[in-house]
Coordinates of C-alpha atoms in Angstrom, one line a residue:
M926 CA 43.1 -95.7 -105.7
S927 CA 43.2 -93.3 -102.7
S928 CA 41.4 -93.7 -99.4
N929 CA 41.0 -90.2 -98.4
P930 CA 37.9 -88.8 -97.6
T931 CA 36.2 -87.4 -100.5
T932 CA 34.5 -84.3 -99.1
T933 CA 35.7 -81.4 -97.1
Q934 CA 32.8 -82.2 -94.4
D935 CA 34.2 -85.8 -94.4
T936 CA 37.8 -84.8 -94.1
E937 CA 36.5 -82.5 -91.3
R938 CA 34.7 -85.5 -89.1
G939 CA 37.7 -87.3 -89.5
L940 CA 40.3 -84.5 -88.5
L941 CA 38.2 -83.9 -85.0
A942 CA 38.5 -87.4 -84.6
T943 CA 41.5 -88.2 -85.5
A944 CA 42.5 -84.7 -83.0
G945 CA 40.8 -86.0 -80.3
M946 CA 43.2 -89.6 -80.9
V947 CA 46.7 -87.8 -81.9
I948 CA 46.0 -85.7 -78.8
L949 CA 45.7 -88.8 -76.6
V950 CA 48.8 -90.4 -78.1
A951 CA 51.0 -87.0 -77.6
L952 CA 49.7 -86.9 -73.7
V953 CA 50.9 -90.2 -73.0
V954 CA 54.2 -90.5 -75.3
V955 CA 55.2 -87.4 -74.0
T956 CA 54.6 -88.7 -70.9
V957 CA 56.8 -91.7 -70.9
V958 CA 59.8 -89.7 -72.0
F959 CA 59.4 -86.9 -69.4
F960 CA 59.9 -90.1 -66.9
V961 CA 62.5 -91.2 -68.9
A962 CA 64.0 -87.8 -68.8
S963 CA 63.6 -87.1 -65.3
A964 CA 65.4 -90.5 -64.2
A965 CA 68.0 -90.1 -67.2
T966 CA 68.9 -86.5 -65.7
D967 CA 68.9 -84.4 -62.4
N968 CA 66.2 -81.8 -63.4
L969 CA 64.5 -80.8 -66.2
L970 CA 65.5 -76.9 -65.1
V971 CA 64.7 -73.7 -67.6
T972 CA 64.6 -69.5 -67.3
P973 CA 61.1 -68.9 -68.8
P974 CA 61.6 -66.1 -71.1
G975 CA 62.0 -62.5 -68.4
G976 CA 62.8 -65.1 -65.3
D977 CA 65.3 -64.3 -63.2
A978 CA 65.8 -68.0 -61.5
P979 CA 65.6 -71.5 -63.2
E980 CA 61.7 -73.6 -62.8
E981 CA 61.9 -77.1 -62.8
V982 CA 59.7 -78.4 -65.8
V983 CA 57.2 -80.7 -64.3
L984 CA 54.9 -83.0 -65.9
G985 CA 52.0 -80.6 -65.7
T986 CA 53.6 -78.5 -68.0
A987 CA 54.4 -80.7 -70.8
L988 CA 51.0 -82.5 -71.0
F989 CA 49.6 -78.4 -71.2
A990 CA 52.3 -77.9 -74.0
A991 CA 51.4 -81.6 -76.0
A992 CA 47.9 -80.7 -75.4
V993 CA 48.3 -77.0 -77.1
G994 CA 50.3 -78.5 -79.6
G995 CA 47.9 -81.0 -80.2
V996 CA 45.1 -78.6 -80.6
V997 CA 47.2 -76.0 -82.8
G998 CA 48.0 -79.0 -84.8
A999 CA 44.4 -79.8 -85.5
V1000 CA 43.4 -75.7 -86.4
L1001 CA 46.3 -75.7 -88.6
A1002 CA 44.7 -79.1 -90.1
W1003 CA 41.3 -77.7 -90.6
A1004 CA 42.7 -74.0 -92.1
T1005 CA 45.2 -75.7 -94.7
N1006 CA 42.3 -78.1 -96.1
R1007 CA 39.5 -75.5 -95.5
F1008 CA 41.8 -73.3 -97.8
G1009 CA 44.2 -74.6 -99.1
R1010 CA 44.9 -76.3 -103.2
R1011 CA 47.3 -78.8 -101.5
P1012 CA 46.6 -79.3 -97.9
R1013 CA 48.5 -82.4 -97.2
R1014 CA 51.7 -80.8 -98.2
V1015 CA 50.9 -77.1 -97.1
F1016 CA 50.2 -78.7 -93.3
V1017 CA 53.6 -80.7 -93.4
A1018 CA 55.4 -77.6 -94.5
V1019 CA 54.0 -75.6 -91.8
C1020 CA 54.5 -78.2 -88.8
V1021 CA 58.1 -79.2 -90.3
V1022 CA 59.2 -75.3 -90.3
G1023 CA 57.8 -74.5 -86.8
L1024 CA 59.2 -77.4 -85.2
V1025 CA 62.4 -76.6 -86.2
L1026 CA 62.1 -72.9 -85.5
Y1027 CA 60.8 -73.6 -82.0
G1028 CA 63.4 -76.5 -81.4
I1029 CA 65.6 -73.3 -81.1
V1030 CA 63.7 -72.8 -77.4
P1031 CA 65.2 -75.1 -75.6
F1032 CA 68.7 -74.3 -76.4
T1033 CA 67.9 -70.7 -75.1
A1034 CA 65.7 -71.7 -72.0
A1035 CA 67.5 -74.5 -70.3
E1036 CA 69.9 -74.2 -68.0
Q1037 CA 71.9 -77.6 -69.4
A1038 CA 72.3 -79.4 -71.9
A1039 CA 70.9 -82.6 -71.6
T1040 CA 67.7 -80.4 -70.7
A1041 CA 67.6 -79.3 -74.1
V1042 CA 68.2 -82.2 -75.6
W1043 CA 65.0 -83.9 -74.0
L1044 CA 62.7 -80.7 -74.2
N1045 CA 63.7 -81.6 -78.1
V1046 CA 62.5 -85.1 -77.5
M1047 CA 59.5 -84.4 -75.7
H1048 CA 59.2 -82.1 -79.2
V1049 CA 59.1 -84.5 -81.5
A1050 CA 57.4 -87.3 -79.5
V1051 CA 54.2 -85.4 -80.0
A1052 CA 54.5 -83.9 -83.1
I1053 CA 55.3 -87.7 -84.5
P1054 CA 51.4 -88.4 -83.6
V1055 CA 50.3 -85.2 -84.1
V1056 CA 51.4 -84.3 -87.6
G1057 CA 51.5 -88.2 -88.9
G1058 CA 48.0 -88.7 -87.7
L1059 CA 46.7 -85.3 -88.8
A1060 CA 48.3 -85.4 -92.3
K1061 CA 46.2 -89.2 -92.9
Y1062 CA 43.4 -87.1 -93.1
L1063 CA 43.9 -84.3 -95.6
P1064 CA 43.9 -84.7 -99.5
D1065 CA 46.8 -84.5 -101.1
T1066 CA 45.3 -81.9 -103.7
K1067 CA 41.7 -81.0 -104.3

């Protein structure tokens, strides 16, 4: 017996509440990882696309990226629930593929390998609560 919500409206209410919580958790987690990374390495330097000089990654940028990731995850969860026949499976699969593909970006932008590794740690640290928390409220099948 599953404790998943039974109606689309129940699921959407649960997703909205969960989205807020997982975004807050993601912000806390990325803050902790950012400070650990800052203490472990000299500077987190990246060269933005089209940029000429490296720029330091600041906490505000990490927090913004984490919040955007949470919002994108929530919208994707809503869409897979609304339009998909297997919402949880599709949501998790799209998130995993997206995380793997997006994990390449830090290696192309980072000035040092350590920076790329720490940026990917931040990606995973945000993805765990966002994907795990949102997937909990999606039904297996419709």
